[in-house]
Coordinates of C-alpha atoms and ligand atoms in Angstrom, one line a residue:
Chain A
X529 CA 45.1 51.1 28.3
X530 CA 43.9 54.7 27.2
X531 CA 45.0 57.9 26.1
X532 CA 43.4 61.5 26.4
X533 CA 46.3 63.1 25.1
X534 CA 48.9 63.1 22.6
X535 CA 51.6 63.0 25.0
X536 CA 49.8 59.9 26.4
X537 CA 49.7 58.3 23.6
X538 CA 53.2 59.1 22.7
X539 CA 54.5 57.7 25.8
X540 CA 52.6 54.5 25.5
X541 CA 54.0 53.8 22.4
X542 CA 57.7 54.8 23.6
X543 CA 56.8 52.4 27.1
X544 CA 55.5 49.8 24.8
X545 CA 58.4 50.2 22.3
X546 CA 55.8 49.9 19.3
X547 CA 54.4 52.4 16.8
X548 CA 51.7 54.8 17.5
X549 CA 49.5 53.0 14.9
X550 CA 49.4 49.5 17.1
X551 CA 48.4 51.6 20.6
X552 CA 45.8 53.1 18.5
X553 CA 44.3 49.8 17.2
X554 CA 44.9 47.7 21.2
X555 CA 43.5 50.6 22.9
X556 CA 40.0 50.3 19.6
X557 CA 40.0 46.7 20.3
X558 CA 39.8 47.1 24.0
X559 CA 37.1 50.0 23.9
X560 CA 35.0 48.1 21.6
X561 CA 35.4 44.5 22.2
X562 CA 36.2 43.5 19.0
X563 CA 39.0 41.4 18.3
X564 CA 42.3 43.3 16.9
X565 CA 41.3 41.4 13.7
X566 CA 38.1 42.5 13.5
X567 CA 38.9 46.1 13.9
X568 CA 41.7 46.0 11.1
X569 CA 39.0 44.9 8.6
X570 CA 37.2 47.7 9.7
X571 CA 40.0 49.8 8.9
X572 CA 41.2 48.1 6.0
X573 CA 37.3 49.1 4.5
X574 CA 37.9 52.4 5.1
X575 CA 41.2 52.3 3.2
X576 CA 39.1 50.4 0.3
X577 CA 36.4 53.2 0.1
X578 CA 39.0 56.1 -0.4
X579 CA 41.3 54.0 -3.0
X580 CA 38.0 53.8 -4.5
X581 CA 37.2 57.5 -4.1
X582 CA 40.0 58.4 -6.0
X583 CA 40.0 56.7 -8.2
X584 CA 36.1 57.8 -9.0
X585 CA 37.2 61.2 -8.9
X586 CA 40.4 61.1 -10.7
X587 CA 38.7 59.2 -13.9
X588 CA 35.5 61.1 -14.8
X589 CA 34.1 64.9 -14.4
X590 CA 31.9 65.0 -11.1
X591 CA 29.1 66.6 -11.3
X592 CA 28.3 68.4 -7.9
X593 CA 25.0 68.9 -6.3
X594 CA 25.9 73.2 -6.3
X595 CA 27.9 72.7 -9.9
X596 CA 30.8 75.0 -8.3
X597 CA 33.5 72.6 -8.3
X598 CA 33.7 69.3 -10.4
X599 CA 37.0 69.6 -13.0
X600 CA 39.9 70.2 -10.9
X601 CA 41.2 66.3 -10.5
X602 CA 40.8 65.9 -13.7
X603 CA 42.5 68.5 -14.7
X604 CA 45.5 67.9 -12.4
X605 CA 45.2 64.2 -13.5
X606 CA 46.1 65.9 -17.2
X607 CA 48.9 68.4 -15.8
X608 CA 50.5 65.5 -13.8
X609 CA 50.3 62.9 -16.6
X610 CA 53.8 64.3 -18.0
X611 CA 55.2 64.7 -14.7
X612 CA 55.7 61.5 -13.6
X613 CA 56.8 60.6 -10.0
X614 CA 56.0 63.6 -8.3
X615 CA 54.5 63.3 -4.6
X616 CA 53.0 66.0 -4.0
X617 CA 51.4 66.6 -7.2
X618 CA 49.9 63.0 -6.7
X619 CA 48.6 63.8 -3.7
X620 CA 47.0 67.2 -4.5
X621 CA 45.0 65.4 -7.7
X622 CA 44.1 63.1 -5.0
X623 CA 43.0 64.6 -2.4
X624 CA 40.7 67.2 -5.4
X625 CA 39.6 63.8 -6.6
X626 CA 38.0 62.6 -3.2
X627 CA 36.7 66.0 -2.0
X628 CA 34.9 66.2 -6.1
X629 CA 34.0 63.1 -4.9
X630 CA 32.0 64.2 -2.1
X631 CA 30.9 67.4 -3.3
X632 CA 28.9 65.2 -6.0
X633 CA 26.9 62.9 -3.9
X634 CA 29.4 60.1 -4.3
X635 CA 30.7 57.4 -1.3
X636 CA 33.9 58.9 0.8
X637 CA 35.3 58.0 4.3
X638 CA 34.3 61.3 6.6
X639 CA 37.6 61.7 8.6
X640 CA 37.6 63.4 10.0
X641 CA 34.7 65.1 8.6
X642 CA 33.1 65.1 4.5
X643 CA 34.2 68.7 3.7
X644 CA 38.0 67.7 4.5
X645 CA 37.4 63.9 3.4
X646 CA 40.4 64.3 0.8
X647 CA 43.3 64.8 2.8
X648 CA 44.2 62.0 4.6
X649 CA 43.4 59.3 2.0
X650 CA 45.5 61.4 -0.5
X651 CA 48.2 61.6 1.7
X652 CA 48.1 57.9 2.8
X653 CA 47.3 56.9 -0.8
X654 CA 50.5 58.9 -2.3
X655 CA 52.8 58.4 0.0
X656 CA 52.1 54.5 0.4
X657 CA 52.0 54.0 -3.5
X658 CA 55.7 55.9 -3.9
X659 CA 57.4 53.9 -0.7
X660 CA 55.5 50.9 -2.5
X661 CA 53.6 49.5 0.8
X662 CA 51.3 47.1 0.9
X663 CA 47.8 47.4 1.6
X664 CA 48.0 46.4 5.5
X665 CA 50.9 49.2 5.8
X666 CA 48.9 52.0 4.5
X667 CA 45.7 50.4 6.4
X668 CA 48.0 50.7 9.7
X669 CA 49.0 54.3 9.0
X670 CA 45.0 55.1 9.4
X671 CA 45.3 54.3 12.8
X672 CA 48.1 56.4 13.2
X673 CA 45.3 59.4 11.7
X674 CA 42.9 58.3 14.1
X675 CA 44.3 58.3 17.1
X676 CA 45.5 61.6 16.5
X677 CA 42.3 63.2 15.3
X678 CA 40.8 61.1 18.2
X679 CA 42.7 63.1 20.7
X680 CA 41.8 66.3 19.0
X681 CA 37.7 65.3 19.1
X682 CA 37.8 64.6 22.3
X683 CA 39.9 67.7 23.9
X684 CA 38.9 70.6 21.0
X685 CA 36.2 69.7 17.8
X686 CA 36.3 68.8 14.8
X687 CA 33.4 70.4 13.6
X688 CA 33.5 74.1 11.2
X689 CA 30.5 75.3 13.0
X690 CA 32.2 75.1 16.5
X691 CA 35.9 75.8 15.4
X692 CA 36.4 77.2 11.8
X693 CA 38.0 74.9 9.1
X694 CA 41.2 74.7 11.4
X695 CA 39.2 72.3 13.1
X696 CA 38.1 70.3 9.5
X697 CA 41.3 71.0 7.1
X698 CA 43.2 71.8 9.6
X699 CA 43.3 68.4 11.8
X700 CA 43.3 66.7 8.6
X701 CA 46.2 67.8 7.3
X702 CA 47.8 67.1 10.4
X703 CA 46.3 64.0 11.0
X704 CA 47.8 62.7 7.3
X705 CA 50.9 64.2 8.3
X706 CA 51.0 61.7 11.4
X707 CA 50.1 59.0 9.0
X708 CA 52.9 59.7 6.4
X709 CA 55.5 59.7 8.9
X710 CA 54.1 56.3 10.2
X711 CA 54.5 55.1 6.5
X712 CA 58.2 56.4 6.3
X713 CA 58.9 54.5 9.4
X714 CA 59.8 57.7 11.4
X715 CA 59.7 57.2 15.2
X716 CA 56.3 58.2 17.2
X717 CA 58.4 61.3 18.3
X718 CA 58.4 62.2 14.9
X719 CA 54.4 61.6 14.0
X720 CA 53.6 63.7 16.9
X721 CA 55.8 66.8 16.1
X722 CA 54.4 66.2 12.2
X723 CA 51.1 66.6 13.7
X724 CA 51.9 69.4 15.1
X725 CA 53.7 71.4 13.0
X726 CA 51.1 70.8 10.5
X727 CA 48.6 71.9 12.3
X728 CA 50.3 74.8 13.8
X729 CA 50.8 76.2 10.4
X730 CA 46.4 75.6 9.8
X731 CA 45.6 77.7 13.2
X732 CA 43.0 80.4 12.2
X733 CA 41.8 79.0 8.9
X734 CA 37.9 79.9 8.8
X735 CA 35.0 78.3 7.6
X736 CA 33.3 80.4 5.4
X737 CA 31.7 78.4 2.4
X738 CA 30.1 79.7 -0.4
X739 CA 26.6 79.6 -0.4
X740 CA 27.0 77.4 2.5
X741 CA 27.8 74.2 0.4
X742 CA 30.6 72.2 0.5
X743 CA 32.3 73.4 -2.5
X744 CA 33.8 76.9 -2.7
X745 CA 36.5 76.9 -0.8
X746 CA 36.5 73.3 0.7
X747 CA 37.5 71.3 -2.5
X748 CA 40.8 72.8 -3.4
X749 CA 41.6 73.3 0.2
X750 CA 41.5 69.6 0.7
X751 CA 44.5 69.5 -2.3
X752 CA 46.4 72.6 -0.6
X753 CA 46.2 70.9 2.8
X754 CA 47.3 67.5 2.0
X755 CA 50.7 69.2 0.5
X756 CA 50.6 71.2 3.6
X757 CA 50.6 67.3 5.8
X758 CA 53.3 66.5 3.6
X759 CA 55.2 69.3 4.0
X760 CA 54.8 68.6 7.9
X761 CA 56.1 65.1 7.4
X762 CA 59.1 65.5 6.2
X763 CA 60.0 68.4 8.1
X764 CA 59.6 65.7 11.1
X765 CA 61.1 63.3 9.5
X766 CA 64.3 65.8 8.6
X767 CA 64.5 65.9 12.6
X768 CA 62.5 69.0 13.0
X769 CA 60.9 69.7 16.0
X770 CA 57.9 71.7 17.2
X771 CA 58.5 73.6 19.8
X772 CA 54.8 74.6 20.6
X773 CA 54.2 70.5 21.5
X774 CA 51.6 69.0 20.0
X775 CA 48.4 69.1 22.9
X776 CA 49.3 73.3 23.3
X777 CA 48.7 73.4 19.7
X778 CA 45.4 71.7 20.2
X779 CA 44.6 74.0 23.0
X780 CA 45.6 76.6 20.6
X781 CA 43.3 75.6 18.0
X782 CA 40.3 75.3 20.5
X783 CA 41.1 79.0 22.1
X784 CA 41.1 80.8 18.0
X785 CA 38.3 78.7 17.2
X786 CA 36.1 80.4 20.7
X787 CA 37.5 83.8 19.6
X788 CA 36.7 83.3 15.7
X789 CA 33.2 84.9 15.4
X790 CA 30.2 83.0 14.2
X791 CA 29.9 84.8 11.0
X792 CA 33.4 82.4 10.3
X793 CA 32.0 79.2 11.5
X794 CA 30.0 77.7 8.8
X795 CA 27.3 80.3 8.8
X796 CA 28.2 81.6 5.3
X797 CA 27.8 85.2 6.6
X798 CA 31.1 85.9 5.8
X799 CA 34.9 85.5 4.5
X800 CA 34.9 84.4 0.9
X801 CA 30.2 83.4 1.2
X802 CA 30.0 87.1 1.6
X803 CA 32.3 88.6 -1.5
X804 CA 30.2 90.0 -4.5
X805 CA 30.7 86.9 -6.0
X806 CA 30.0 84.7 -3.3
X807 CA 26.8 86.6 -2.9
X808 CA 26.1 86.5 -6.3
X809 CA 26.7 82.4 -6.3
X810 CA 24.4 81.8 -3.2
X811 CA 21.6 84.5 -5.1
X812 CA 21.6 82.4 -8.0
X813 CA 21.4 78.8 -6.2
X814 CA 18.4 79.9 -3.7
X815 CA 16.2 80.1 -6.4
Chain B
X1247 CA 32.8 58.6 19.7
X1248 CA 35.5 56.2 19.1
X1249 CA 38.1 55.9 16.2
X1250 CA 35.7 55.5 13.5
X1251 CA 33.7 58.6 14.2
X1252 CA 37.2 59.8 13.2
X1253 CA 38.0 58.4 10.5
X1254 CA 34.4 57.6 9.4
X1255 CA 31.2 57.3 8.8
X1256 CA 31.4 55.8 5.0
X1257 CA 28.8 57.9 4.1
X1258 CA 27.5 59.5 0.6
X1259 CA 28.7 63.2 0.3
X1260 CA 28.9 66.4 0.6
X1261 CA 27.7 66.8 4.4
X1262 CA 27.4 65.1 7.7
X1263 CA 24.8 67.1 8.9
X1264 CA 22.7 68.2 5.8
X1265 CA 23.5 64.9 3.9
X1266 CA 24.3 61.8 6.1
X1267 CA 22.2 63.0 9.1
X1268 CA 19.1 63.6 6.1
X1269 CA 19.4 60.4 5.2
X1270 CA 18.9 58.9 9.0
X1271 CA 16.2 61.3 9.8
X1272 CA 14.2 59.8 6.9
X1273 CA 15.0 56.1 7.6
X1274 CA 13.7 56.9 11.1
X1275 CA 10.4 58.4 9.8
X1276 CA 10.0 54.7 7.6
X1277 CA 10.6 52.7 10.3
X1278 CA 8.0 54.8 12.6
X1279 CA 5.6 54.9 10.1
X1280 CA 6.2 51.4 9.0
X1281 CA 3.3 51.3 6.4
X1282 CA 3.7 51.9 2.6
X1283 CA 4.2 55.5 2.2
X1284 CA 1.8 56.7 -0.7
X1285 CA 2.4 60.2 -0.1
X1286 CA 5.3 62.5 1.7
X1287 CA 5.5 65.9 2.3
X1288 CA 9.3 67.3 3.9
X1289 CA 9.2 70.8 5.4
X1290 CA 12.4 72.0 5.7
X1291 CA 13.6 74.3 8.2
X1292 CA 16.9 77.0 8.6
X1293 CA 19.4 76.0 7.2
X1294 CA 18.0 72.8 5.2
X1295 CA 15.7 75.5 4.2
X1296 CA 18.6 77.4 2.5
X1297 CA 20.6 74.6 0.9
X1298 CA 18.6 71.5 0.9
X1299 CA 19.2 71.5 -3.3
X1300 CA 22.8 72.1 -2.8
X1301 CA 23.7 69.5 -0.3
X1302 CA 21.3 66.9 -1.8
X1303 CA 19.4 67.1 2.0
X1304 CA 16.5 66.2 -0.9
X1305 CA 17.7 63.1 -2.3
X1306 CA 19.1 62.1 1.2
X1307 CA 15.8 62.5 3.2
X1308 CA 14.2 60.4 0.2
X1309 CA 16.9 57.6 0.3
X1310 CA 16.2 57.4 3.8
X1311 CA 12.6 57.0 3.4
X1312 CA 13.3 54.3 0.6
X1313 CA 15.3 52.1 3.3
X1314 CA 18.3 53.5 2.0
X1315 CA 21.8 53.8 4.5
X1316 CA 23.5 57.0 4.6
X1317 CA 26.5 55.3 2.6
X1318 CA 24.4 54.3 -0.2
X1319 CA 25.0 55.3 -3.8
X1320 CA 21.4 55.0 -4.6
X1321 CA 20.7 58.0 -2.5
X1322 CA 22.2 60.1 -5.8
X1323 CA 19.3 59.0 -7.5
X1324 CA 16.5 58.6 -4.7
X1325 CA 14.3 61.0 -6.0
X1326 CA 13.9 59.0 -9.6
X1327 CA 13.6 56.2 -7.8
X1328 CA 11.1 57.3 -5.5
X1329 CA 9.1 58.5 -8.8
X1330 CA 9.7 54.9 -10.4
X1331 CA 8.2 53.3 -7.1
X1332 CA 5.1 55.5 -7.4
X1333 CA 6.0 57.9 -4.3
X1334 CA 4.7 61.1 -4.5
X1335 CA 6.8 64.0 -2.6
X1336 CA 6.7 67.1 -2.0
X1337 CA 9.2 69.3 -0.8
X1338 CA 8.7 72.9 1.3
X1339 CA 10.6 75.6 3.3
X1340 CA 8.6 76.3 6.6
X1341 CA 10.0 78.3 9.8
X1342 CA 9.1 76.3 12.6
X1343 CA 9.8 77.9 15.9
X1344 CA 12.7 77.3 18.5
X1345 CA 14.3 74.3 16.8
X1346 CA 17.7 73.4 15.7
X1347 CA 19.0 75.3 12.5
X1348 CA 19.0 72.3 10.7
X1349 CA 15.2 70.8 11.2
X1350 CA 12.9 69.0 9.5
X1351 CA 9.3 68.0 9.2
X1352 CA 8.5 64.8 7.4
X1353 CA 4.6 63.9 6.8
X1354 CA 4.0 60.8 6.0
X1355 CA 0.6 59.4 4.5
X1356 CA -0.8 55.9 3.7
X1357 CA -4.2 55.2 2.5
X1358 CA -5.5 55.0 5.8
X1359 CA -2.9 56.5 8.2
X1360 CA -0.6 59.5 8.1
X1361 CA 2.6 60.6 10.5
X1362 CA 4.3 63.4 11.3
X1363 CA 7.7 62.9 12.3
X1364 CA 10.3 66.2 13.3
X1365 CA 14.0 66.0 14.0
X1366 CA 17.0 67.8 13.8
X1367 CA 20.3 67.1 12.4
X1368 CA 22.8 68.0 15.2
X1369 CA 26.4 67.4 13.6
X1370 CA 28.5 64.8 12.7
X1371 CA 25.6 62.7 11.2
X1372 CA 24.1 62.5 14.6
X1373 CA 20.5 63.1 14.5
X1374 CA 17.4 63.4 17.3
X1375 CA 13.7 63.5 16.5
X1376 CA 12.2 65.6 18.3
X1377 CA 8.7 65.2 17.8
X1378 CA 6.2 62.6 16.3
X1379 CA 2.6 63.7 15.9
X1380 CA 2.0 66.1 18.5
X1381 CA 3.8 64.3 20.8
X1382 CA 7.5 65.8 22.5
X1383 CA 10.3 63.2 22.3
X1384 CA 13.4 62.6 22.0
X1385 CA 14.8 59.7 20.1
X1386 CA 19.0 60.1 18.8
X1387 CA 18.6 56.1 17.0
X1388 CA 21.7 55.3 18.7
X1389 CA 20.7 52.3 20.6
X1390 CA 18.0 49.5 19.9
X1391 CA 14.9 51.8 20.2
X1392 CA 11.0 50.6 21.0
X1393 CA 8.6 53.2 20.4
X1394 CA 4.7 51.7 22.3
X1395 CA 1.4 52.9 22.0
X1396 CA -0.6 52.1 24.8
X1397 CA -3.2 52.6 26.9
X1398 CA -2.7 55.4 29.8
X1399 CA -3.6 53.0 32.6
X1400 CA -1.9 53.0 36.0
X1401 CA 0.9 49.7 36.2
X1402 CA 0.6 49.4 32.0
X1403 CA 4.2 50.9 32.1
X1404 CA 5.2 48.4 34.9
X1405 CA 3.9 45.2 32.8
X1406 CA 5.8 46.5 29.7
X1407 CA 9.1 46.9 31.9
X1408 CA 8.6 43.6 33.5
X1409 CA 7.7 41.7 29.8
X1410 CA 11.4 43.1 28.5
X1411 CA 13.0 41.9 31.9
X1412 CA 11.7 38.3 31.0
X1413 CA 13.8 38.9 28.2
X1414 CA 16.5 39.8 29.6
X1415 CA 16.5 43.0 28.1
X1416 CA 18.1 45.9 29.7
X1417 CA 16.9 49.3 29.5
X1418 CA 19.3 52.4 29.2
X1419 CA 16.9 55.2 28.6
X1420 CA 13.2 55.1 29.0
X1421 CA 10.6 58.3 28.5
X1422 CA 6.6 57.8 29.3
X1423 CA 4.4 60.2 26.9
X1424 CA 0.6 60.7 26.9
X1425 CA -1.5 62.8 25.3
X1426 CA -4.2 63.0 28.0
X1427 CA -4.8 61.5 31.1
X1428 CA -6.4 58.3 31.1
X1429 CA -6.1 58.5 26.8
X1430 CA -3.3 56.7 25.2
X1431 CA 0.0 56.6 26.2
X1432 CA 3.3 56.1 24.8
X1433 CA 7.2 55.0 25.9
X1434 CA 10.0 54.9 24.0
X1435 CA 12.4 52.7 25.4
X1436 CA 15.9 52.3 24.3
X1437 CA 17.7 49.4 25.2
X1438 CA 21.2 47.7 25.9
X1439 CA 20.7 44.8 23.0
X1440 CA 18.8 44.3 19.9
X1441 CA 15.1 42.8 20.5
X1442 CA 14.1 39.7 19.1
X1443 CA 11.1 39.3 17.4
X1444 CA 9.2 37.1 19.4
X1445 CA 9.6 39.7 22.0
X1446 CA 8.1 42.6 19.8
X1447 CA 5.3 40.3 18.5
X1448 CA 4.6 39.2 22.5
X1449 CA 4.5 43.0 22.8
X1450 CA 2.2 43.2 19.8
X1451 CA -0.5 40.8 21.4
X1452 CA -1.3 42.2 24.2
X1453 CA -3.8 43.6 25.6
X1454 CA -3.5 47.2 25.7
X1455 CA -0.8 47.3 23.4
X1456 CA -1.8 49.1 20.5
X1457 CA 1.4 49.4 18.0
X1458 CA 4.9 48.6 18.6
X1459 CA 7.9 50.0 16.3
X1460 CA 11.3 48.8 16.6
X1461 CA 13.8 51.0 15.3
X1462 CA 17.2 49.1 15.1
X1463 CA 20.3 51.5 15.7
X1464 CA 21.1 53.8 13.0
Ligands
SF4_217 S1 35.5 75.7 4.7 FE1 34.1 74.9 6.2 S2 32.7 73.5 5.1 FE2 34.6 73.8 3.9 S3 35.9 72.2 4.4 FE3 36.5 73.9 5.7 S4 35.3 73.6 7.6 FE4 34.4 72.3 6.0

């Protein structure tokens, strides 16, 4: 069994009458051979490392390498604390908590890269804790993420430097929104057009980093795009459909990322690195 | 690149290339060296040059030549812990010519021995040294790697081919180096499945085998 696209893979699932997550892992186990069990607990310590990453970031001020970013979980974490029970809040402290997390030398899961390490675990954290699923569930719905960020490294990249942060944030966002349909029980139709429509909306977004670290804009984009995944997901789940389908959005992505011009590809030479401020940021750290 | 190049490496943050992809190219200079390191100089080059405080390419390259994993917390602190251990480092911005933005020159020194190893990191965390001493090569730590010095004599290749089929040892990549004709040579040989160590101390006694590094898959 394999899949090069995510029409493929949403037909094996549909043929196979299963969910996308379960292609995802027979088609890993398969590749790799490595029993289905095997590969699970590989999953399941990814899952471990970014309930732990939260968590790290959520509880104490991080201290990043480039001292840009550092307070913004913990200060959502304060705002949220009286506004119990809401989603999305949850999973923008989150996915601030994991990218902090990064940004200050601590352990994340890159996926699909660092810079947009927050999204998906936010997402998958969030969504699993409010439907109350276990463990194994929200372990499943990585698979789910994988498979479709899979797809996307092998067709278009998933790199900054080759296709702007539509390629990082972007297929993050995305990728979570595939996952939090998973864990809503919505049917593959569903995670694909999630997918989709999240990352339809993410087309164009440029990397352009502040003194080239992985701070300024990348941290609070990772809490902006995993409200945007959610936003994807339950427009999917409401029945919403993308019309663009899901591998001519990929396409898409890979056409804007050829025609973005270096100087928006990770090269810090312009966008927000280049503003007087930016300047003045990346001035002060080269010394 | 399967799934968990996906959703993975567990690495130490903020970057794949200037952090993770650090911390490999230094645990390949420590397992080429293999000696104590008193001393280390790290040149870096473009844009490690620009930002190696910032992304902690420092502290990664350091944890990498303590023995440290790219998803090691100690790598955070690598450089007190280097100073703890008695390691002296140094750290430089060079421009070396016609080399990947992100390059970088480690110099290793012992009492009696020194190393220079160069690689690149190329994205993603994947790395490729790109030169060791003055020697070209090209070594990406993917596979179970050898790297032999040898003498350059004709069918000294052949016996070292024919010693890892004994062992049932398949190669997937080989490259022959030498200096100068007839001088010493050296192969790097990557292969299918890890090497046990009878076969690399076999290696290590022969003849015209002068060192042997193994250099298990990052
Ligand atoms: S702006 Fe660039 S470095 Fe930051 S997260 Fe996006 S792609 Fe990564």
């Amino acid at each position: 069994m394999e899949y090069n696209s995510i029409q493929e893979l949403l037909e094996l699932a549909l043929a196979e009458e299963t969910t996308i997550a379960e292609i995802v892992l027979k088609v890993e186990a398969e590749e790799s051979e490595l029993s289905e069990a095997d590969v699970k607990a590989r999953m399941l310590e990814n899952l471990k490392v970014m309930q732990k990453s939260i968590k790290a970031g959520r509880e104490k001020k991080i201290e990043s390498a480039g001292g840009l970013v550092g307070e913004e979980a913990a200060k959502m974490s304060d705002y949220i604390a009286g506004r119990p029970g809401l989603l999305y809040l949850q999973a923008v402290t989150d996915a601030l908590a994991v990218a902090e997390v990064n940004a200050g030398m601590g352990k994340i899961v890159a996926g699909p890269t660092a810079g947009s390490s927050g999204i998906v675990p936010a997402v998958v954290v969030a969504t699993g804790e409010q439907l109350g699923k276990s463990d194994e569930e929200m372990m499943m719905s990585l698979f789910t993420a994988s498979g479709l960020g899979y797809v996307v490294s092998r067709k278009a990249t998933l790199a900054g430097a080759a296709g702007g942060c539509q390629a990082e944030c972007g297929v993050g966002s995305a990728m979570a929104a595939g996952a939090a349909v998973e864990l809503h029980g919505g049917t593959p139709e569903m995670v694909v057009h999630a997918f989709a429509l999240a990352l339809k909306n993410l087309l164009g977004l440029v990397c352009d980093p502040v003194a080239g670290l992985v701070e300024v804009p990348c941290v609070k984009r990772n809490g902006f795009s995993a409200s945007h995944g959610l936003t994807a997901a339950a427009m999917a789940l409401a029945g919403i459909k993308s019309v663009i389908p899901p591998d001519e959005v990929v396409l898409a992505m890979t056409e804007i990322g050829d025609a973005l011009p270096a100087s928006l590809k990770e090269t810090s030479k312009g966008g927000l690195a280049v503003t007087p401020t930016g300047e003045k940021i990346a001035c002060r750290l080269r010394k | 690149m399967g799934i968990f190049d996906v959703m993975g490496p567990i690495m130490i943050g903020p970057s794949s290339s200037h952090t993770a992809g650090a911390a490999k190219l230094g645990r390949m200079a420590r397992l080429l060296f293999q000696r104590e390191i008193e001393e280390v100089d790290i040149y870096f080059h473009g844009s490690f040059a620009d930002t190696y405080q910032g992304h902690g390419t420092d502290r990664a390259v350091i944890g990498g030549l303590l023995g440290y994993l790219p998803d090691d917390v100690r790598i955070r602190n690598s450089l007190e812990n280097a100073e703890e251990l008695g390691l002296k480092f140094k750290f430089h911005t060079v421009n070396l010519r016609n080399v990947h933005p992100n390059t970088l020159m480690i110099e290793l020194k012992s009492k009696d021995n020194s190393l220079s190893v160069t690689g690149s990191s190329v994205g993603g965390g994947s790395i490729v040294i790109t030169r060791i001493d003055n020697t070209k090569v090209r070594m990406i730590g993917q596979l179970p790697t050898l790297w032999i010095l040898h003498k350059d004599r004709p069918g000294e290749v052949g016996i070292i081919t024919s010693v890892l089929g004994n062992y049932r040892l398949n190669i997937a990549y080989m490259q022959v180096l030498r200096n100068k004709k007839g001088d010493q040579g050296s192969c790097i040989i990557e292969l299918d499945h890890k090497p046990n160590k009878y076969l690399i101390n076999y290696l290590e006694n022969m003849d015209d085998i002068k060192q042997v590094r193994y250099l298990p898959p990052l």
